[in-house]
PDB file of C-alpha atoms in Angstrom:
ATOM      1  CA  MET A  75     -70.032 -92.749 -57.958  1.00 69.00           C
ATOM      2  CA  SER A  76     -68.749 -90.918 -54.821  1.00 74.00           C
ATOM      3  CA  LEU A  77     -64.855 -90.057 -54.283  1.00 80.00           C
ATOM      4  CA  GLU A  78     -64.624 -92.650 -51.865  1.00 80.00           C
ATOM      5  CA  LEU A  79     -66.002 -95.305 -53.995  1.00 80.00           C
ATOM      6  CA  LEU A  80     -63.870 -94.229 -56.752  1.00 83.00           C
ATOM      7  CA  PHE A  81     -60.438 -94.332 -55.330  1.00 85.00           C
ATOM      8  CA  ALA A  82     -61.812 -97.453 -53.702  1.00 84.00           C
ATOM      9  CA  PHE A  83     -62.300 -99.063 -57.089  1.00 85.00           C
ATOM     10  CA  ILE A  84     -59.106 -97.600 -58.582  1.00 88.00           C
ATOM     11  CA  ALA A  85     -57.097 -99.629 -55.572  1.00 86.00           C
ATOM     12  CA  PHE A  86     -59.311-102.425 -56.837  1.00 85.00           C
ATOM     13  CA  ALA A  87     -58.538-102.385 -59.892  1.00 88.00           C
ATOM     14  CA  PHE A  88     -54.808-101.912 -59.865  1.00 89.00           C
ATOM     15  CA  VAL A  89     -54.090-104.532 -57.272  1.00 84.00           C
ATOM     16  CA  SER A  90     -56.326-107.214 -59.107  1.00 83.00           C
ATOM     17  CA  SER A  91     -54.719-106.377 -62.482  1.00 89.00           C
ATOM     18  CA  VAL A  92     -50.824-106.383 -61.346  1.00 86.00           C
ATOM     19  CA  THR A  93     -51.131-109.534 -59.117  1.00 81.00           C
ATOM     20  CA  PRO A  94     -50.091-112.926 -60.637  1.00 79.00           C
ATOM     21  CA  GLY A  95     -52.596-114.715 -62.942  1.00 83.00           C
ATOM     22  CA  PRO A  96     -53.089-116.046 -66.562  1.00 87.00           C
ATOM     23  CA  ASN A  97     -52.790-112.931 -68.545  1.00 91.00           C
ATOM     24  CA  ASN A  98     -49.481-111.718 -66.196  1.00 90.00           C
ATOM     25  CA  MET A  99     -47.977-115.034 -66.593  1.00 87.00           C
ATOM     26  CA  MET A 100     -48.209-114.933 -70.301  1.00 90.00           C
ATOM     27  CA  LEU A 101     -47.347-111.449 -70.615  1.00 93.00           C
ATOM     28  CA  LEU A 102     -44.139-112.028 -68.709  1.00 90.00           C
ATOM     29  CA  ALA A 103     -43.419-114.669 -71.137  1.00 88.00           C
ATOM     30  CA  SER A 104     -44.276-113.110 -74.013  1.00 91.00           C
ATOM     31  CA  GLY A 105     -41.888-110.328 -72.904  1.00 92.00           C
ATOM     32  CA  VAL A 106     -38.842-112.678 -72.554  1.00 88.00           C
ATOM     33  CA  ASN A 107     -39.523-114.754 -75.853  1.00 86.00           C
ATOM     34  CA  PHE A 108     -40.754-111.444 -77.863  1.00 90.00           C
ATOM     35  CA  GLY A 109     -39.679-108.723 -76.156  1.00 90.00           C
ATOM     36  CA  MET A 110     -41.634-105.296 -74.946  1.00 92.00           C
ATOM     37  CA  ARG A 111     -42.449-103.975 -78.764  1.00 93.00           C
ATOM     38  CA  ARG A 112     -44.046-107.119 -80.038  1.00 93.00           C
ATOM     39  CA  SER A 113     -46.149-107.784 -77.006  1.00 94.00           C
ATOM     40  CA  LEU A 114     -47.821-104.651 -77.130  1.00 96.00           C
ATOM     41  CA  PRO A 115     -50.725-105.920 -79.114  1.00 96.00           C
ATOM     42  CA  HIS A 116     -51.174-108.601 -76.357  1.00 96.00           C
ATOM     43  CA  MET A 117     -50.955-105.962 -73.752  1.00 96.00           C
ATOM     44  CA  LEU A 118     -53.744-103.563 -75.195  1.00 96.00           C
ATOM     45  CA  GLY A 119     -56.090-106.716 -76.275  1.00 96.00           C
ATOM     46  CA  ILE A 120     -56.012-107.933 -72.398  1.00 96.00           C
ATOM     47  CA  SER A 121     -56.662-104.163 -71.297  1.00 96.00           C
ATOM     48  CA  ILE A 122     -59.326-103.229 -74.249  1.00 96.00           C
ATOM     49  CA  GLY A 123     -60.908-106.708 -74.193  1.00 95.00           C
ATOM     50  CA  PHE A 124     -61.011-106.990 -70.473  1.00 95.00           C
ATOM     51  CA  GLY A 125     -62.642-103.397 -70.155  1.00 95.00           C
ATOM     52  CA  VAL A 126     -65.385-104.267 -72.929  1.00 95.00           C
ATOM     53  CA  MET A 127     -66.030-107.575 -70.890  1.00 94.00           C
ATOM     54  CA  VAL A 128     -66.899-105.489 -67.585  1.00 93.00           C
ATOM     55  CA  MET A 129     -69.098-103.394 -69.486  1.00 93.00           C
ATOM     56  CA  VAL A 130     -70.662-106.536 -71.215  1.00 91.00           C
ATOM     57  CA  VAL A 131     -71.055-108.416 -67.476  1.00 89.00           C
ATOM     58  CA  GLY A 132     -72.565-105.070 -66.466  1.00 87.00           C
ATOM     59  CA  PHE A 133     -75.024-105.058 -69.041  1.00 87.00           C
ATOM     60  CA  GLY A 134     -76.678-108.209 -68.468  1.00 81.00           C
ATOM     61  CA  LEU A 135     -74.152-111.521 -68.949  1.00 71.00           C
ATOM     62  CA  GLY A 136     -73.650-111.752 -65.358  1.00 61.00           C
ATOM     63  CA  GLU A 137     -77.783-112.017 -65.045  1.00 70.00           C
ATOM     64  CA  LEU A 138     -77.720-114.528 -67.888  1.00 75.00           C
ATOM     65  CA  PHE A 139     -75.493-116.478 -66.320  1.00 67.00           C
ATOM     66  CA  LYS A 140     -77.240-116.362 -62.911  1.00 71.00           C
ATOM     67  CA  ARG A 141     -80.578-117.734 -64.801  1.00 80.00           C
ATOM     68  CA  VAL A 142     -78.584-120.284 -66.975  1.00 78.00           C
ATOM     69  CA  PRO A 143     -75.651-121.738 -64.877  1.00 77.00           C
ATOM     70  CA  LEU A 144     -74.573-124.438 -67.138  1.00 82.00           C
ATOM     71  CA  LEU A 145     -73.131-121.557 -69.429  1.00 75.00           C
ATOM     72  CA  TYR A 146     -71.147-120.505 -66.718  1.00 69.00           C
ATOM     73  CA  THR A 147     -69.727-123.825 -66.087  1.00 74.00           C
ATOM     74  CA  ILE A 148     -69.106-124.641 -69.974  1.00 78.00           C
ATOM     75  CA  LEU A 149     -67.123-121.419 -69.848  1.00 70.00           C
ATOM     76  CA  ARG A 150     -64.742-122.108 -66.911  1.00 69.00           C
ATOM     77  CA  TYR A 151     -64.012-125.307 -68.658  1.00 76.00           C
ATOM     78  CA  ALA A 152     -63.537-124.306 -71.811  1.00 74.00           C
ATOM     79  CA  GLY A 153     -60.930-121.447 -70.322  1.00 67.00           C
ATOM     80  CA  ALA A 154     -59.436-124.322 -68.228  1.00 71.00           C
ATOM     81  CA  ALA A 155     -58.497-126.583 -71.143  1.00 78.00           C
ATOM     82  CA  TYR A 156     -57.935-123.657 -73.136  1.00 73.00           C
ATOM     83  CA  LEU A 157     -55.308-122.437 -70.557  1.00 70.00           C
ATOM     84  CA  LEU A 158     -53.509-126.027 -70.309  1.00 79.00           C
ATOM     85  CA  TYR A 159     -53.103-125.701 -74.028  1.00 78.00           C
ATOM     86  CA  LEU A 160     -51.616-122.317 -73.934  1.00 73.00           C
ATOM     87  CA  ALA A 161     -49.475-123.661 -70.939  1.00 76.00           C
ATOM     88  CA  TRP A 162     -48.235-126.242 -73.018  1.00 82.00           C
ATOM     89  CA  LYS A 163     -46.920-123.532 -75.806  1.00 75.00           C
ATOM     90  CA  ILE A 164     -44.966-121.602 -73.613  1.00 72.00           C
ATOM     91  CA  ALA A 165     -43.462-124.961 -72.111  1.00 76.00           C
ATOM     92  CA  HIS A 166     -42.259-125.558 -75.763  1.00 74.00           C
ATOM     93  CA  ALA A 167     -41.391-122.296 -76.806  1.00 66.00           C
ATOM     94  CA  SER A 168     -38.220-122.086 -78.787  1.00 59.00           C
ATOM     95  CA  ALA A 169     -35.051-120.335 -77.906  1.00 53.00           C
ATOM     96  CA  PRO A 170     -34.604-116.912 -79.774  1.00 51.00           C
ATOM     97  CA  GLU A 171     -32.908-116.631 -82.846  1.00 50.00           C
ATOM     98  CA  GLY A 172     -29.769-114.697 -83.622  1.00 45.00           C
ATOM     99  CA  ASN A 173     -31.346-111.053 -84.071  1.00 47.00           C
ATOM    100  CA  GLY A 174     -33.346-112.046 -80.257  1.00 47.00           C
ATOM    101  CA  ASP A 175     -36.894-113.305 -82.087  1.00 51.00           C
ATOM    102  CA  ALA A 176     -38.079-116.127 -80.371  1.00 52.00           C
ATOM    103  CA  HIS A 177     -39.516-118.624 -82.972  1.00 57.00           C
ATOM    104  CA  GLY A 178     -43.293-118.539 -83.070  1.00 69.00           C
ATOM    105  CA  LYS A 179     -45.596-115.379 -82.662  1.00 83.00           C
ATOM    106  CA  PRO A 180     -46.662-113.303 -79.718  1.00 88.00           C
ATOM    107  CA  PHE A 181     -50.446-112.973 -79.100  1.00 90.00           C
ATOM    108  CA  THR A 182     -52.235-110.669 -81.518  1.00 94.00           C
ATOM    109  CA  PHE A 183     -54.549-108.100 -80.093  1.00 96.00           C
ATOM    110  CA  LEU A 184     -57.735-110.100 -81.041  1.00 95.00           C
ATOM    111  CA  GLN A 185     -56.463-112.964 -79.237  1.00 93.00           C
ATOM    112  CA  ALA A 186     -55.673-111.375 -76.176  1.00 94.00           C
ATOM    113  CA  ALA A 187     -59.307-109.628 -76.224  1.00 95.00           C
ATOM    114  CA  ALA A 188     -60.875-113.062 -76.705  1.00 93.00           C
ATOM    115  CA  PHE A 189     -58.829-114.446 -74.006  1.00 91.00           C
ATOM    116  CA  GLN A 190     -60.540-112.674 -71.353  1.00 92.00           C
ATOM    117  CA  TRP A 191     -63.797-114.430 -72.072  1.00 89.00           C
ATOM    118  CA  VAL A 192     -62.286-117.978 -70.818  1.00 84.00           C
ATOM    119  CA  ASN A 193     -60.034-116.431 -68.270  1.00 85.00           C
ATOM    120  CA  PRO A 194     -61.150-117.290 -64.576  1.00 80.00           C
ATOM    121  CA  LYS A 195     -59.571-114.386 -63.150  1.00 83.00           C
ATOM    122  CA  ALA A 196     -61.114-112.077 -65.378  1.00 88.00           C
ATOM    123  CA  TRP A 197     -64.635-113.160 -65.044  1.00 85.00           C
ATOM    124  CA  VAL A 198     -63.943-113.060 -61.214  1.00 81.00           C
ATOM    125  CA  MET A 199     -62.341-109.675 -61.598  1.00 86.00           C
ATOM    126  CA  ALA A 200     -65.509-108.439 -63.721  1.00 88.00           C
ATOM    127  CA  VAL A 201     -68.157-109.459 -61.868  1.00 83.00           C
ATOM    128  CA  THR A 202     -66.772-108.123 -58.446  1.00 81.00           C
ATOM    129  CA  ALA A 203     -66.032-104.824 -59.923  1.00 85.00           C
ATOM    130  CA  ILE A 204     -69.977-104.838 -61.058  1.00 83.00           C
ATOM    131  CA  THR A 205     -71.365-106.236 -57.801  1.00 78.00           C
ATOM    132  CA  THR A 206     -69.043-104.019 -55.732  1.00 79.00           C
ATOM    133  CA  TYR A 207     -68.732-100.799 -57.562  1.00 81.00           C
ATOM    134  CA  VAL A 208     -71.420-100.103 -59.882  1.00 80.00           C
ATOM    135  CA  SER A 209     -74.060 -97.414 -58.446  1.00 76.00           C
ATOM    136  CA  GLN A 210     -77.843 -98.225 -59.099  1.00 71.00           C
ATOM    137  CA  ASP A 211     -78.457 -94.743 -59.111  1.00 78.00           C
ATOM    138  CA  ASN A 212     -76.947 -93.752 -62.722  1.00 81.00           C
ATOM    139  CA  PHE A 213     -76.676 -97.493 -63.661  1.00 82.00           C
ATOM    140  CA  VAL A 214     -75.437 -97.327 -67.213  1.00 86.00           C
ATOM    141  CA  ALA A 215     -72.903 -94.286 -66.669  1.00 89.00           C
ATOM    142  CA  SER A 216     -71.530 -96.031 -63.722  1.00 87.00           C
ATOM    143  CA  VAL A 217     -71.036 -99.440 -65.990  1.00 90.00           C
ATOM    144  CA  LEU A 218     -69.349 -97.427 -68.484  1.00 93.00           C
ATOM    145  CA  LEU A 219     -67.210 -95.694 -66.283  1.00 93.00           C
ATOM    146  CA  ILE A 220     -66.127 -99.078 -64.284  1.00 92.00           C
ATOM    147  CA  GLY A 221     -65.020-100.651 -67.940  1.00 94.00           C
ATOM    148  CA  LEU A 222     -63.110 -97.721 -69.313  1.00 96.00           C
ATOM    149  CA  LEU A 223     -60.967 -97.050 -65.532  1.00 94.00           C
ATOM    150  CA  PHE A 224     -60.654-100.870 -65.534  1.00 93.00           C
ATOM    151  CA  ALA A 225     -58.951-100.552 -69.051  1.00 94.00           C
ATOM    152  CA  LEU A 226     -56.656 -97.568 -68.360  1.00 95.00           C
ATOM    153  CA  ILE A 227     -55.492 -98.908 -64.902  1.00 94.00           C
ATOM    154  CA  ASN A 228     -55.076-102.278 -66.332  1.00 93.00           C
ATOM    155  CA  CYS A 229     -52.936-101.412 -69.316  1.00 93.00           C
ATOM    156  CA  PRO A 230     -49.784-100.229 -67.216  1.00 93.00           C
ATOM    157  CA  SER A 231     -50.339-102.729 -64.309  1.00 92.00           C
ATOM    158  CA  VAL A 232     -50.070-105.452 -66.804  1.00 93.00           C
ATOM    159  CA  GLY A 233     -47.503-103.691 -68.973  1.00 93.00           C
ATOM    160  CA  LEU A 234     -45.077-104.078 -65.465  1.00 92.00           C
ATOM    161  CA  TRP A 235     -45.093-107.832 -65.877  1.00 91.00           C
ATOM    162  CA  THR A 236     -44.279-107.300 -69.925  1.00 94.00           C
ATOM    163  CA  ALA A 237     -41.266-105.095 -68.995  1.00 94.00           C
ATOM    164  CA  ALA A 238     -40.255-107.232 -66.278  1.00 90.00           C
ATOM    165  CA  GLY A 239     -40.017-109.907 -68.868  1.00 89.00           C
ATOM    166  CA  SER A 240     -37.771-107.629 -71.647  1.00 90.00           C
ATOM    167  CA  LEU A 241     -35.543-106.943 -69.242  1.00 88.00           C
ATOM    168  CA  MET A 242     -34.752-110.646 -68.301  1.00 86.00           C
ATOM    169  CA  ARG A 243     -33.774-111.407 -71.835  1.00 82.00           C
ATOM    170  CA  THR A 244     -30.388-111.095 -71.735  1.00 78.00           C
ATOM    171  CA  TRP A 245     -30.565-112.991 -68.656  1.00 78.00           C
ATOM    172  CA  LEU A 246     -32.546-115.611 -70.147  1.00 72.00           C
ATOM    173  CA  SER A 247     -30.368-115.905 -73.531  1.00 71.00           C
ATOM    174  CA  ASN A 248     -28.829-119.260 -72.459  1.00 73.00           C
ATOM    175  CA  PRO A 249     -31.304-121.959 -74.404  1.00 76.00           C
ATOM    176  CA  ARG A 250     -31.355-123.846 -71.381  1.00 80.00           C
ATOM    177  CA  THR A 251     -31.843-120.997 -68.854  1.00 77.00           C
ATOM    178  CA  LEU A 252     -34.609-119.806 -71.009  1.00 74.00           C
ATOM    179  CA  ARG A 253     -36.343-123.646 -71.350  1.00 79.00           C
ATOM    180  CA  ALA A 254     -36.186-123.780 -67.639  1.00 81.00           C
ATOM    181  CA  PHE A 255     -37.909-120.303 -67.273  1.00 77.00           C
ATOM    182  CA  ASN A 256     -40.503-121.047 -70.095  1.00 75.00           C
ATOM    183  CA  ILE A 257     -41.369-124.456 -68.392  1.00 83.00           C
ATOM    184  CA  THR A 258     -41.633-122.472 -64.621  1.00 81.00           C
ATOM    185  CA  MET A 259     -44.099-119.711 -66.343  1.00 73.00           C
ATOM    186  CA  ALA A 260     -46.113-122.722 -67.808  1.00 78.00           C
ATOM    187  CA  LEU A 261     -46.598-124.375 -64.803  1.00 81.00           C
ATOM    188  CA  LEU A 262     -47.352-121.212 -62.686  1.00 74.00           C
ATOM    189  CA  LEU A 263     -50.125-120.950 -65.514  1.00 68.00           C
ATOM    190  CA  VAL A 264     -51.398-124.295 -64.482  1.00 76.00           C
ATOM    191  CA  ALA A 265     -51.089-123.450 -61.344  1.00 73.00           C
ATOM    192  CA  SER A 266     -53.488-120.399 -61.548  1.00 63.00           C
ATOM    193  CA  LEU A 267     -56.497-122.923 -62.242  1.00 65.00           C
ATOM    194  CA  TYR A 268     -56.442-123.540 -58.540  1.00 65.00           C
ATOM    195  CA  PRO A 269     -59.389-121.783 -57.782  1.00 56.00           C
ATOM    196  CA  LEU A 270     -61.453-123.162 -60.601  1.00 56.00           C
ATOM    197  CA  LEU A 271     -60.647-126.557 -59.522  1.00 57.00           C
ATOM    198  CA  LYS A 272     -60.940-126.001 -55.794  1.00 58.00           C
ATOM    199  CA  ASP A 273     -64.820-125.337 -56.538  1.00 57.00           C
ATOM    200  CA  VAL A 274     -64.864-128.435 -58.523  1.00 51.00           C
TER     201      VAL A 274
END
């Protein structure tokens, strides 16, 4: 990969990782409801899970979806249904207890990693990265590099959303304010389905 292409990819990875989407909406809500420390497995699951997903897409899953479009369609709608379920859970999250911990549990590492496979934005990012930035000259090394770099760039990018949520905890200590915030986050998560619904 040339230096120019590498810098272009780094810019793409940062912008696509830090802009609003299902992962970042959930991390903002997790930061508010559970704090930074308890949300770390969620953050790492997103970054590492997504890096692995990019590699798997690069090594052939994208081609499989081209040959059997029904699989991709099924995955898209399964992802949409799961996002609606997560939005419902966020909207109904309880206020933190006296020690500042919310009722319920944040996403685990494995849950966050698995979520990437039903996240419409993650699919768009992975396919775009592979088709745009992978060099055909040294394909295997290029796919591995893209996946690794994406994971490394993604973690601090999504971490900004978790940190923002964590910093908002004091401001949202009032149960009614927190409830309004959680409902807003749930609605934004549902709104992130717009690209999927637009293509129906």
